[in-house]
Amino acid sequence: MKGVANVETVLKIDHLTKKFSGLVAVNDLSIEMRKHTIHALIGPNGSGKSTTVNLVTGFLKTSEGTVKYHGEEIQDRPIHEISRKGISRTFQNLKLFKSMTVLENLMVGGHSKTEQGILNFLVNPVKARQEEKMLKEKAEDILNTLGMYELRNENIGNIAYGRQKVTELGRALMCDPKLLFLDEPAAGLNPTERVEFVSILLKVFESGIDLFLIEHNMDVVMNISNMITVINFGTKIAEGTPKEVQNDTQVISAYLGDKYRK
Ligand SMILES: Nc1ncnc2c1ncn2[C@@H]1O[C@H](COP(=O)(O)OP(=O)(O)O)[C@@H](O)[C@H]1O
Ligand SMILES: [Mg+2]
């Protein structure tokens, strides 16, 4: 990447492989992600994008390979340990609690960060209540930043899908990530919601959080990514800046079609 040759590596994925019985979902994949970048991972359906994110964030065990975060190996570590290091994620299929409010959904996302579980609430209710208050204030702050404060007491089931996607982003922000994985955050959004979502993402990025983005909408990917890795059948087929990737003949035939040739 031009001008950033010396920029620190945040995430280094080396020879990552995941086999599901007979199927190789991720195949000897290596990706290096630099600090202060929006790094996109694109590829056809079933090419192994979500599996890659699941491996890096601890939701799946690797078959082979390593994942280093600031030089430290994190593959196969428990989810909460990876999260404590500053890595957070959203899910391709929303994992919000439908019976809870927007605010409560964010507070649930922050609980892994606090020491106080339900048991501690019984042992030390005063401290637990203080933590609850801090969580609430933090959730309100985040909702405010995301333009969702007015909706904080609405039940998730009663708000538009686009707002639910923003809520999920808010929940991922509750654990103070430095690196955020977004698995198709703009899928299912209408064009207006999508534009809004992109501006929110850029705001999050500008606040100092690096983004690893899986996204199908090529206008979004090409407009906001610094670097793009393209995979097909779990294997990397190209990598480069949006411009480089757009002109890669292999990428065009596997995925993009001619529309994006520049
Ligand atoms: N838990 C699983 N068990 C078995 N096969 C899986 C599992 N998760 C994903 N796969 C398979 O791995 C491949 C890659 O899936 P996925 O990573 O979800 O692709 P993408 O996110 O690029 O659409 C697909 O063939 C999918 O069916
Ligand atoms: Mg997926």
PDB file of C-alpha atoms and ligand atoms in Angstrom:
ATOM      1  CA  MET A   1       0.000   0.000   0.000  1.00  0.00           C
ATOM      2  CA  LYS A   2       1.342   3.342  -1.022  1.00  0.00           C
ATOM      3  CA  GLY A   3       2.817   5.398   1.773  1.00  0.00           C
ATOM      4  CA  VAL A   4       2.080   2.966   4.573  1.00  0.00           C
ATOM      5  CA  ALA A   5       4.910   0.461   4.127  1.00  0.00           C
ATOM      6  CA  ASN A   6       6.105   0.988   7.681  1.00  0.00           C
ATOM      7  CA  VAL A   7       2.743   0.979   9.342  1.00  0.00           C
ATOM      8  CA  GLU A   8       2.342  -1.491  12.164  1.00  0.00           C
ATOM      9  CA  THR A   9       0.709  -4.840  11.528  1.00  0.00           C
ATOM     10  CA  VAL A  10      -2.371  -5.342  13.683  1.00  0.00           C
ATOM     11  CA  LEU A  11      -3.453  -8.765  12.566  1.00  0.00           C
ATOM     12  CA  LYS A  12      -1.450 -11.485  10.869  1.00  0.00           C
ATOM     13  CA  ILE A  13      -3.238 -14.562   9.636  1.00  0.00           C
ATOM     14  CA  ASP A  14      -0.839 -17.278   8.460  1.00  0.00           C
ATOM     15  CA  HIS A  15      -1.739 -20.447   6.582  1.00  0.00           C
ATOM     16  CA  LEU A  16      -5.144 -20.545   8.218  1.00  0.00           C
ATOM     17  CA  THR A  17      -7.127 -23.667   7.348  1.00  0.00           C
ATOM     18  CA  LYS A  18     -10.519 -24.917   8.478  1.00  0.00           C
ATOM     19  CA  LYS A  19     -11.922 -28.288   7.526  1.00  0.00           C
ATOM     20  CA  PHE A  20     -15.512 -29.303   8.208  1.00  0.00           C
ATOM     21  CA  SER A  21     -15.419 -33.099   7.843  1.00  0.00           C
ATOM     22  CA  GLY A  22     -14.695 -33.422   4.102  1.00  0.00           C
ATOM     23  CA  LEU A  23     -15.004 -29.749   3.204  1.00  0.00           C
ATOM     24  CA  VAL A  24     -12.086 -27.308   3.268  1.00  0.00           C
ATOM     25  CA  ALA A  25     -13.892 -24.046   4.062  1.00  0.00           C
ATOM     26  CA  VAL A  26     -10.726 -21.977   4.551  1.00  0.00           C
ATOM     27  CA  ASN A  27      -7.642 -23.136   2.712  1.00  0.00           C
ATOM     28  CA  ASP A  28      -4.119 -22.004   3.641  1.00  0.00           C
ATOM     29  CA  LEU A  29      -5.207 -18.386   3.929  1.00  0.00           C
ATOM     30  CA  SER A  30      -2.724 -15.661   4.857  1.00  0.00           C
ATOM     31  CA  ILE A  31      -3.733 -12.033   5.400  1.00  0.00           C
ATOM     32  CA  GLU A  32      -1.844  -9.143   6.936  1.00  0.00           C
ATOM     33  CA  MET A  33      -3.855  -6.225   8.218  1.00  0.00           C
ATOM     34  CA  ARG A  34      -2.226  -2.877   8.962  1.00  0.00           C
ATOM     35  CA  LYS A  35      -3.118  -0.369  11.621  1.00  0.00           C
ATOM     36  CA  HIS A  36      -5.486   2.449  10.650  1.00  0.00           C
ATOM     37  CA  THR A  37      -7.047   0.547   7.793  1.00  0.00           C
ATOM     38  CA  ILE A  38     -10.401  -0.689   6.665  1.00  0.00           C
ATOM     39  CA  HIS A  39      -9.572  -4.117   5.296  1.00  0.00           C
ATOM     40  CA  ALA A  40     -12.284  -5.855   3.293  1.00  0.00           C
ATOM     41  CA  LEU A  41     -12.691  -9.559   2.687  1.00  0.00           C
ATOM     42  CA  ILE A  42     -14.813 -10.338  -0.348  1.00  0.00           C
ATOM     43  CA  GLY A  43     -15.750 -13.434  -2.305  1.00  0.00           C
ATOM     44  CA  PRO A  44     -18.759 -15.406  -3.539  1.00  0.00           C
ATOM     45  CA  ASN A  45     -21.262 -16.999  -1.167  1.00  0.00           C
ATOM     46  CA  GLY A  46     -19.790 -19.992   0.590  1.00  0.00           C
ATOM     47  CA  SER A  47     -16.190 -18.929  -0.100  1.00  0.00           C
ATOM     48  CA  GLY A  48     -15.227 -18.997   3.593  1.00  0.00           C
ATOM     49  CA  LYS A  49     -15.556 -15.358   4.685  1.00  0.00           C
ATOM     50  CA  SER A  50     -17.684 -15.904   7.800  1.00  0.00           C
ATOM     51  CA  THR A  51     -15.632 -18.959   8.704  1.00  0.00           C
ATOM     52  CA  THR A  52     -12.489 -16.813   8.594  1.00  0.00           C
ATOM     53  CA  VAL A  53     -14.029 -14.292  10.982  1.00  0.00           C
ATOM     54  CA  ASN A  54     -15.269 -17.094  13.237  1.00  0.00           C
ATOM     55  CA  LEU A  55     -11.743 -18.511  13.398  1.00  0.00           C
ATOM     56  CA  VAL A  56     -10.082 -15.201  14.191  1.00  0.00           C
ATOM     57  CA  THR A  57     -12.610 -14.189  16.863  1.00  0.00           C
ATOM     58  CA  GLY A  58     -12.590 -17.542  18.652  1.00  0.00           C
ATOM     59  CA  PHE A  59     -16.008 -18.811  17.553  1.00  0.00           C
ATOM     60  CA  LEU A  60     -14.419 -21.762  15.728  1.00  0.00           C
ATOM     61  CA  LYS A  61     -11.312 -23.831  16.341  1.00  0.00           C
ATOM     62  CA  THR A  62      -8.708 -23.804  13.582  1.00  0.00           C
ATOM     63  CA  SER A  63      -7.574 -26.923  11.740  1.00  0.00           C
ATOM     64  CA  GLU A  64      -4.179 -25.409  10.881  1.00  0.00           C
ATOM     65  CA  GLY A  65      -2.421 -22.067  10.882  1.00  0.00           C
ATOM     66  CA  THR A  66      -1.896 -19.152  13.209  1.00  0.00           C
ATOM     67  CA  VAL A  67      -3.569 -15.829  13.940  1.00  0.00           C
ATOM     68  CA  LYS A  68      -1.437 -13.142  15.548  1.00  0.00           C
ATOM     69  CA  TYR A  69      -2.837  -9.977  17.076  1.00  0.00           C
ATOM     70  CA  HIS A  70      -0.036  -7.460  17.671  1.00  0.00           C
ATOM     71  CA  GLY A  71       2.400 -10.357  17.440  1.00  0.00           C
ATOM     72  CA  GLU A  72       0.632 -12.571  19.961  1.00  0.00           C
ATOM     73  CA  GLU A  73      -0.923 -15.858  18.861  1.00  0.00           C
ATOM     74  CA  ILE A  74      -4.652 -15.863  19.558  1.00  0.00           C
ATOM     75  CA  GLN A  75      -5.989 -18.767  17.508  1.00  0.00           C
ATOM     76  CA  ASP A  76      -8.105 -21.239  19.472  1.00  0.00           C
ATOM     77  CA  ARG A  77      -8.274 -18.951  22.513  1.00  0.00           C
ATOM     78  CA  PRO A  78     -11.627 -18.542  24.273  1.00  0.00           C
ATOM     79  CA  ILE A  79     -13.952 -15.873  22.851  1.00  0.00           C
ATOM     80  CA  HIS A  80     -13.929 -13.725  26.005  1.00  0.00           C
ATOM     81  CA  GLU A  81     -10.122 -13.721  26.113  1.00  0.00           C
ATOM     82  CA  ILE A  82      -9.890 -12.536  22.506  1.00  0.00           C
ATOM     83  CA  SER A  83     -12.552  -9.952  23.188  1.00  0.00           C
ATOM     84  CA  ARG A  84     -10.621  -8.639  26.192  1.00  0.00           C
ATOM     85  CA  LYS A  85      -7.620  -8.026  23.948  1.00  0.00           C
ATOM     86  CA  GLY A  86      -9.706  -5.519  21.994  1.00  0.00           C
ATOM     87  CA  ILE A  87     -11.281  -7.586  19.222  1.00  0.00           C
ATOM     88  CA  SER A  88     -15.013  -7.443  18.693  1.00  0.00           C
ATOM     89  CA  ARG A  89     -17.426  -8.525  15.978  1.00  0.00           C
ATOM     90  CA  THR A  90     -20.911  -8.394  14.566  1.00  0.00           C
ATOM     91  CA  PHE A  91     -22.749 -11.341  13.051  1.00  0.00           C
ATOM     92  CA  GLN A  92     -24.054 -11.980   9.556  1.00  0.00           C
ATOM     93  CA  ASN A  93     -27.374 -13.005  11.092  1.00  0.00           C
ATOM     94  CA  LEU A  94     -28.379 -10.613  13.842  1.00  0.00           C
ATOM     95  CA  LYS A  95     -27.966 -12.010  17.316  1.00  0.00           C
ATOM     96  CA  LEU A  96     -30.034  -9.478  19.212  1.00  0.00           C
ATOM     97  CA  PHE A  97     -32.461 -10.262  22.006  1.00  0.00           C
ATOM     98  CA  LYS A  98     -35.867  -9.555  20.514  1.00  0.00           C
ATOM     99  CA  SER A  99     -37.634  -9.203  23.852  1.00  0.00           C
ATOM    100  CA  MET A 100     -35.184  -6.556  25.104  1.00  0.00           C
ATOM    101  CA  THR A 101     -34.866  -2.869  24.422  1.00  0.00           C
ATOM    102  CA  VAL A 102     -32.112  -1.309  22.336  1.00  0.00           C
ATOM    103  CA  LEU A 103     -30.365  -0.102  25.499  1.00  0.00           C
ATOM    104  CA  GLU A 104     -30.588  -3.503  27.190  1.00  0.00           C
ATOM    105  CA  ASN A 105     -29.106  -5.207  24.137  1.00  0.00           C
ATOM    106  CA  LEU A 106     -26.063  -2.951  24.391  1.00  0.00           C
ATOM    107  CA  MET A 107     -25.755  -3.522  28.113  1.00  0.00           C
ATOM    108  CA  VAL A 108     -25.711  -7.282  27.572  1.00  0.00           C
ATOM    109  CA  GLY A 109     -22.787  -6.732  25.184  1.00  0.00           C
ATOM    110  CA  GLY A 110     -20.871  -4.927  27.919  1.00  0.00           C
ATOM    111  CA  HIS A 111     -21.374  -7.498  30.638  1.00  0.00           C
ATOM    112  CA  SER A 112     -18.457  -9.673  29.598  1.00  0.00           C
ATOM    113  CA  LYS A 113     -16.244  -6.670  30.337  1.00  0.00           C
ATOM    114  CA  THR A 114     -17.421  -6.131  33.905  1.00  0.00           C
ATOM    115  CA  GLU A 115     -16.412  -8.365  36.753  1.00  0.00           C
ATOM    116  CA  GLN A 116     -19.866  -8.524  38.191  1.00  0.00           C
ATOM    117  CA  GLY A 117     -21.903 -11.559  37.265  1.00  0.00           C
ATOM    118  CA  ILE A 118     -25.175 -12.576  38.812  1.00  0.00           C
ATOM    119  CA  LEU A 119     -23.356 -14.308  41.663  1.00  0.00           C
ATOM    120  CA  ASN A 120     -21.469 -11.141  42.517  1.00  0.00           C
ATOM    121  CA  PHE A 121     -24.716  -9.253  42.515  1.00  0.00           C
ATOM    122  CA  LEU A 122     -25.802 -11.412  45.455  1.00  0.00           C
ATOM    123  CA  VAL A 123     -22.451 -11.071  47.194  1.00  0.00           C
ATOM    124  CA  ASN A 124     -21.866  -7.370  46.567  1.00  0.00           C
ATOM    125  CA  PRO A 125     -25.036  -5.643  45.382  1.00  0.00           C
ATOM    126  CA  VAL A 126     -23.683  -2.116  45.837  1.00  0.00           C
ATOM    127  CA  LYS A 127     -20.716  -2.684  43.528  1.00  0.00           C
ATOM    128  CA  ALA A 128     -22.911  -4.534  41.056  1.00  0.00           C
ATOM    129  CA  ARG A 129     -25.352  -1.642  40.978  1.00  0.00           C
ATOM    130  CA  GLN A 130     -22.516   0.819  40.350  1.00  0.00           C
ATOM    131  CA  GLU A 131     -21.303  -1.264  37.448  1.00  0.00           C
ATOM    132  CA  GLU A 132     -24.831  -1.466  36.071  1.00  0.00           C
ATOM    133  CA  LYS A 133     -24.993   2.313  36.171  1.00  0.00           C
ATOM    134  CA  MET A 134     -21.660   2.639  34.357  1.00  0.00           C
ATOM    135  CA  LEU A 135     -22.759   0.170  31.716  1.00  0.00           C
ATOM    136  CA  LYS A 136     -25.974   2.086  31.203  1.00  0.00           C
ATOM    137  CA  GLU A 137     -24.151   5.392  30.800  1.00  0.00           C
ATOM    138  CA  LYS A 138     -21.710   3.859  28.380  1.00  0.00           C
ATOM    139  CA  ALA A 139     -24.522   2.305  26.329  1.00  0.00           C
ATOM    140  CA  GLU A 140     -26.314   5.663  26.237  1.00  0.00           C
ATOM    141  CA  ASP A 141     -23.118   7.374  25.075  1.00  0.00           C
ATOM    142  CA  ILE A 142     -22.635   4.883  22.272  1.00  0.00           C
ATOM    143  CA  LEU A 143     -26.289   5.142  21.205  1.00  0.00           C
ATOM    144  CA  ASN A 144     -25.912   8.884  21.145  1.00  0.00           C
ATOM    145  CA  THR A 145     -22.856   8.640  18.878  1.00  0.00           C
ATOM    146  CA  LEU A 146     -24.702   6.255  16.581  1.00  0.00           C
ATOM    147  CA  GLY A 147     -27.759   8.500  16.373  1.00  0.00           C
ATOM    148  CA  MET A 148     -29.892   5.920  18.204  1.00  0.00           C
ATOM    149  CA  TYR A 149     -30.426   7.600  21.572  1.00  0.00           C
ATOM    150  CA  GLU A 150     -34.094   8.392  20.931  1.00  0.00           C
ATOM    151  CA  LEU A 151     -34.777   4.731  20.268  1.00  0.00           C
ATOM    152  CA  ARG A 152     -33.023   3.441  23.389  1.00  0.00           C
ATOM    153  CA  ASN A 153     -36.173   2.255  25.154  1.00  0.00           C
ATOM    154  CA  GLU A 154     -37.814   0.662  22.112  1.00  0.00           C
ATOM    155  CA  ASN A 155     -38.058  -3.084  21.891  1.00  0.00           C
ATOM    156  CA  ILE A 156     -35.767  -4.489  19.228  1.00  0.00           C
ATOM    157  CA  GLY A 157     -38.729  -6.139  17.518  1.00  0.00           C
ATOM    158  CA  ASN A 158     -40.382  -2.741  17.004  1.00  0.00           C
ATOM    159  CA  ILE A 159     -37.580  -0.941  15.190  1.00  0.00           C
ATOM    160  CA  ALA A 160     -36.624  -1.023  11.514  1.00  0.00           C
ATOM    161  CA  TYR A 161     -34.128  -3.636  10.328  1.00  0.00           C
ATOM    162  CA  GLY A 162     -31.579  -0.947   9.497  1.00  0.00           C
ATOM    163  CA  ARG A 163     -31.731   0.301  13.078  1.00  0.00           C
ATOM    164  CA  GLN A 164     -31.315  -3.259  14.354  1.00  0.00           C
ATOM    165  CA  LYS A 165     -28.093  -3.514  12.357  1.00  0.00           C
ATOM    166  CA  VAL A 166     -26.881  -0.289  13.975  1.00  0.00           C
ATOM    167  CA  THR A 167     -27.855  -1.699  17.389  1.00  0.00           C
ATOM    168  CA  GLU A 168     -25.714  -4.746  16.729  1.00  0.00           C
ATOM    169  CA  LEU A 169     -22.823  -2.462  15.856  1.00  0.00           C
ATOM    170  CA  GLY A 170     -23.429  -0.581  19.112  1.00  0.00           C
ATOM    171  CA  ARG A 171     -23.335  -3.791  21.079  1.00  0.00           C
ATOM    172  CA  ALA A 172     -20.006  -4.722  19.489  1.00  0.00           C
ATOM    173  CA  LEU A 173     -18.634  -1.333  20.589  1.00  0.00           C
ATOM    174  CA  MET A 174     -19.483  -1.950  24.245  1.00  0.00           C
ATOM    175  CA  CYS A 175     -16.294  -3.915  24.867  1.00  0.00           C
ATOM    176  CA  ASP A 176     -14.032  -1.060  23.674  1.00  0.00           C
ATOM    177  CA  PRO A 177     -12.633  -2.803  20.594  1.00  0.00           C
ATOM    178  CA  LYS A 178      -9.547  -1.629  18.766  1.00  0.00           C
ATOM    179  CA  LEU A 179     -10.297  -4.026  15.926  1.00  0.00           C
ATOM    180  CA  LEU A 180     -13.829  -4.699  14.798  1.00  0.00           C
ATOM    181  CA  PHE A 181     -14.992  -7.474  12.469  1.00  0.00           C
ATOM    182  CA  LEU A 182     -18.167  -6.753  10.562  1.00  0.00           C
ATOM    183  CA  ASP A 183     -19.848  -9.650   8.797  1.00  0.00           C
ATOM    184  CA  GLU A 184     -22.038  -8.174   6.069  1.00  0.00           C
ATOM    185  CA  PRO A 185     -23.167  -5.192   8.127  1.00  0.00           C
ATOM    186  CA  ALA A 186     -25.047  -3.567   5.248  1.00  0.00           C
ATOM    187  CA  ALA A 187     -26.812  -6.693   3.965  1.00  0.00           C
ATOM    188  CA  GLY A 188     -30.563  -6.211   3.679  1.00  0.00           C
ATOM    189  CA  LEU A 189     -30.392  -2.442   4.063  1.00  0.00           C
ATOM    190  CA  ASN A 190     -32.141  -0.193   1.590  1.00  0.00           C
ATOM    191  CA  PRO A 191     -30.002   2.377  -0.263  1.00  0.00           C
ATOM    192  CA  THR A 192     -30.788   5.176   2.208  1.00  0.00           C
ATOM    193  CA  GLU A 193     -30.022   3.003   5.219  1.00  0.00           C
ATOM    194  CA  ARG A 194     -26.846   1.826   3.507  1.00  0.00           C
ATOM    195  CA  VAL A 195     -25.544   5.370   2.999  1.00  0.00           C
ATOM    196  CA  GLU A 196     -26.340   6.119   6.631  1.00  0.00           C
ATOM    197  CA  PHE A 197     -24.606   2.961   7.776  1.00  0.00           C
ATOM    198  CA  VAL A 198     -21.467   3.739   5.796  1.00  0.00           C
ATOM    199  CA  SER A 199     -21.215   7.167   7.396  1.00  0.00           C
ATOM    200  CA  ILE A 200     -21.598   5.559  10.828  1.00  0.00           C
ATOM    201  CA  LEU A 201     -18.855   3.055   9.962  1.00  0.00           C
ATOM    202  CA  LEU A 202     -16.529   5.850   8.918  1.00  0.00           C
ATOM    203  CA  LYS A 203     -17.236   7.643  12.174  1.00  0.00           C
ATOM    204  CA  VAL A 204     -16.352   4.480  14.098  1.00  0.00           C
ATOM    205  CA  PHE A 205     -13.175   4.103  12.040  1.00  0.00           C
ATOM    206  CA  GLU A 206     -12.190   7.729  12.627  1.00  0.00           C
ATOM    207  CA  SER A 207     -12.615   7.204  16.369  1.00  0.00           C
ATOM    208  CA  GLY A 208      -9.570   4.892  16.161  1.00  0.00           C
ATOM    209  CA  ILE A 209     -11.093   1.468  15.583  1.00  0.00           C
ATOM    210  CA  ASP A 210      -9.717  -0.576  12.682  1.00  0.00           C
ATOM    211  CA  LEU A 211     -12.325  -2.376  10.613  1.00  0.00           C
ATOM    212  CA  PHE A 212     -12.224  -5.784   8.981  1.00  0.00           C
ATOM    213  CA  LEU A 213     -15.205  -5.794   6.709  1.00  0.00           C
ATOM    214  CA  ILE A 214     -17.056  -8.556   4.903  1.00  0.00           C
ATOM    215  CA  GLU A 215     -19.416  -6.907   2.484  1.00  0.00           C
ATOM    216  CA  HIS A 216     -21.195  -7.816  -0.735  1.00  0.00           C
ATOM    217  CA  ASN A 217     -22.113  -4.356  -1.835  1.00  0.00           C
ATOM    218  CA  MET A 218     -19.218  -3.394  -4.087  1.00  0.00           C
ATOM    219  CA  ASP A 219     -19.938   0.321  -3.967  1.00  0.00           C
ATOM    220  CA  VAL A 220     -19.490   0.187  -0.193  1.00  0.00           C
ATOM    221  CA  VAL A 221     -16.356  -1.965  -0.410  1.00  0.00           C
ATOM    222  CA  MET A 222     -14.686   0.015  -3.173  1.00  0.00           C
ATOM    223  CA  ASN A 223     -15.471   3.357  -1.543  1.00  0.00           C
ATOM    224  CA  ILE A 224     -14.305   2.805   2.003  1.00  0.00           C
ATOM    225  CA  SER A 225     -11.671   0.041   1.994  1.00  0.00           C
ATOM    226  CA  ASN A 226      -7.937   0.683   1.991  1.00  0.00           C
ATOM    227  CA  MET A 227      -7.147  -2.927   1.220  1.00  0.00           C
ATOM    228  CA  ILE A 228      -9.155  -5.823  -0.156  1.00  0.00           C
ATOM    229  CA  THR A 229      -8.536  -9.556   0.052  1.00  0.00           C
ATOM    230  CA  VAL A 230     -10.522 -11.693  -2.377  1.00  0.00           C
ATOM    231  CA  ILE A 231     -11.170 -15.354  -1.667  1.00  0.00           C
ATOM    232  CA  ASN A 232     -12.814 -18.132  -3.629  1.00  0.00           C
ATOM    233  CA  PHE A 233     -13.327 -21.657  -2.300  1.00  0.00           C
ATOM    234  CA  GLY A 234     -11.481 -20.654   0.881  1.00  0.00           C
ATOM    235  CA  THR A 235      -8.354 -19.662  -1.055  1.00  0.00           C
ATOM    236  CA  LYS A 236      -6.969 -16.188  -1.599  1.00  0.00           C
ATOM    237  CA  ILE A 237      -7.155 -15.265  -5.275  1.00  0.00           C
ATOM    238  CA  ALA A 238      -6.185 -11.601  -5.085  1.00  0.00           C
ATOM    239  CA  GLU A 239      -5.253  -8.798  -2.747  1.00  0.00           C
ATOM    240  CA  GLY A 240      -4.654  -5.105  -3.180  1.00  0.00           C
ATOM    241  CA  THR A 241      -6.154  -1.662  -3.179  1.00  0.00           C
ATOM    242  CA  PRO A 242      -9.705  -1.272  -4.548  1.00  0.00           C
ATOM    243  CA  LYS A 243      -8.247  -0.143  -7.860  1.00  0.00           C
ATOM    244  CA  GLU A 244      -5.894  -3.108  -8.126  1.00  0.00           C
ATOM    245  CA  VAL A 245      -8.589  -5.610  -7.251  1.00  0.00           C
ATOM    246  CA  GLN A 246     -11.104  -4.081  -9.654  1.00  0.00           C
ATOM    247  CA  ASN A 247      -8.746  -4.693 -12.547  1.00  0.00           C
ATOM    248  CA  ASP A 248      -7.667  -8.216 -11.609  1.00  0.00           C
ATOM    249  CA  THR A 249      -8.960 -10.509 -14.333  1.00  0.00           C
ATOM    250  CA  GLN A 250      -9.268 -13.482 -12.000  1.00  0.00           C
ATOM    251  CA  VAL A 251     -11.374 -11.468  -9.574  1.00  0.00           C
ATOM    252  CA  ILE A 252     -13.547 -10.145 -12.358  1.00  0.00           C
ATOM    253  CA  SER A 253     -14.308 -13.602 -13.691  1.00  0.00           C
ATOM    254  CA  ALA A 254     -14.805 -15.211 -10.256  1.00  0.00           C
ATOM    255  CA  TYR A 255     -16.788 -12.494  -8.619  1.00  0.00           C
ATOM    256  CA  LEU A 256     -17.089  -8.965  -9.836  1.00  0.00           C
ATOM    257  CA  GLY A 257     -18.066  -9.144 -13.475  1.00  0.00           C
ATOM    258  CA  ASP A 258     -17.062  -6.357 -15.818  1.00  0.00           C
ATOM    259  CA  LYS A 259     -19.075  -3.638 -14.118  1.00  0.00           C
ATOM    260  CA  TYR A 260     -16.274  -2.755 -11.731  1.00  0.00           C
ATOM    261  CA  ARG A 261     -13.391  -2.705 -14.181  1.00  0.00           C
ATOM    262  CA  LYS A 262     -11.866   0.752 -14.055  1.00  0.00           C
TER     263      LYS A 262
HETATM  264  N1  LIG B   1     -20.317 -25.028  11.046  1.00  0.00           N
HETATM  265  C1  LIG B   1     -20.180 -25.521   9.807  1.00  0.00           C
HETATM  266  N2  LIG B   1     -20.226 -26.856   9.555  1.00  0.00           N
HETATM  267  C2  LIG B   1     -20.066 -27.349   8.318  1.00  0.00           C
HETATM  268  N3  LIG B   1     -19.848 -26.587   7.219  1.00  0.00           N
HETATM  269  C3  LIG B   1     -19.807 -25.255   7.403  1.00  0.00           C
HETATM  270  C4  LIG B   1     -19.968 -24.643   8.689  1.00  0.00           C
HETATM  271  N4  LIG B   1     -19.862 -23.300   8.553  1.00  0.00           N
HETATM  272  C5  LIG B   1     -19.649 -23.081   7.246  1.00  0.00           C
HETATM  273  N5  LIG B   1     -19.622 -24.242   6.549  1.00  0.00           N
HETATM  274  C6  LIG B   1     -19.367 -24.375   5.086  1.00  0.00           C
HETATM  275  O1  LIG B   1     -18.129 -23.751   4.832  1.00  0.00           O
HETATM  276  C7  LIG B   1     -18.181 -23.042   3.590  1.00  0.00           C
HETATM  277  C8  LIG B   1     -17.861 -21.589   3.843  1.00  0.00           C
HETATM  278  O2  LIG B   1     -18.941 -20.994   4.534  1.00  0.00           O
HETATM  279  P1  LIG B   1     -18.938 -19.480   5.015  1.00  0.00           P
HETATM  280  O3  LIG B   1     -17.666 -19.205   5.696  1.00  0.00           O
HETATM  281  O4  LIG B   1     -20.182 -19.265   5.776  1.00  0.00           O
HETATM  282  O5  LIG B   1     -18.986 -18.712   3.618  1.00  0.00           O
HETATM  283  P2  LIG B   1     -19.264 -17.172   3.306  1.00  0.00           P
HETATM  284  O6  LIG B   1     -19.346 -16.432   4.594  1.00  0.00           O
HETATM  285  O7  LIG B   1     -18.125 -16.743   2.438  1.00  0.00           O
HETATM  286  O8  LIG B   1     -20.556 -17.146   2.547  1.00  0.00           O
HETATM  287  C9  LIG B   1     -19.568 -23.289   3.010  1.00  0.00           C
HETATM  288  O9  LIG B   1     -19.488 -24.369   2.109  1.00  0.00           O
HETATM  289  C10 LIG B   1     -20.381 -23.639   4.238  1.00  0.00           C
HETATM  290  O10 LIG B   1     -21.471 -24.460   3.901  1.00  0.00           O
HETATM  291 MG    MG B   2     -20.911 -15.373   5.399  1.00  0.00          MG
END
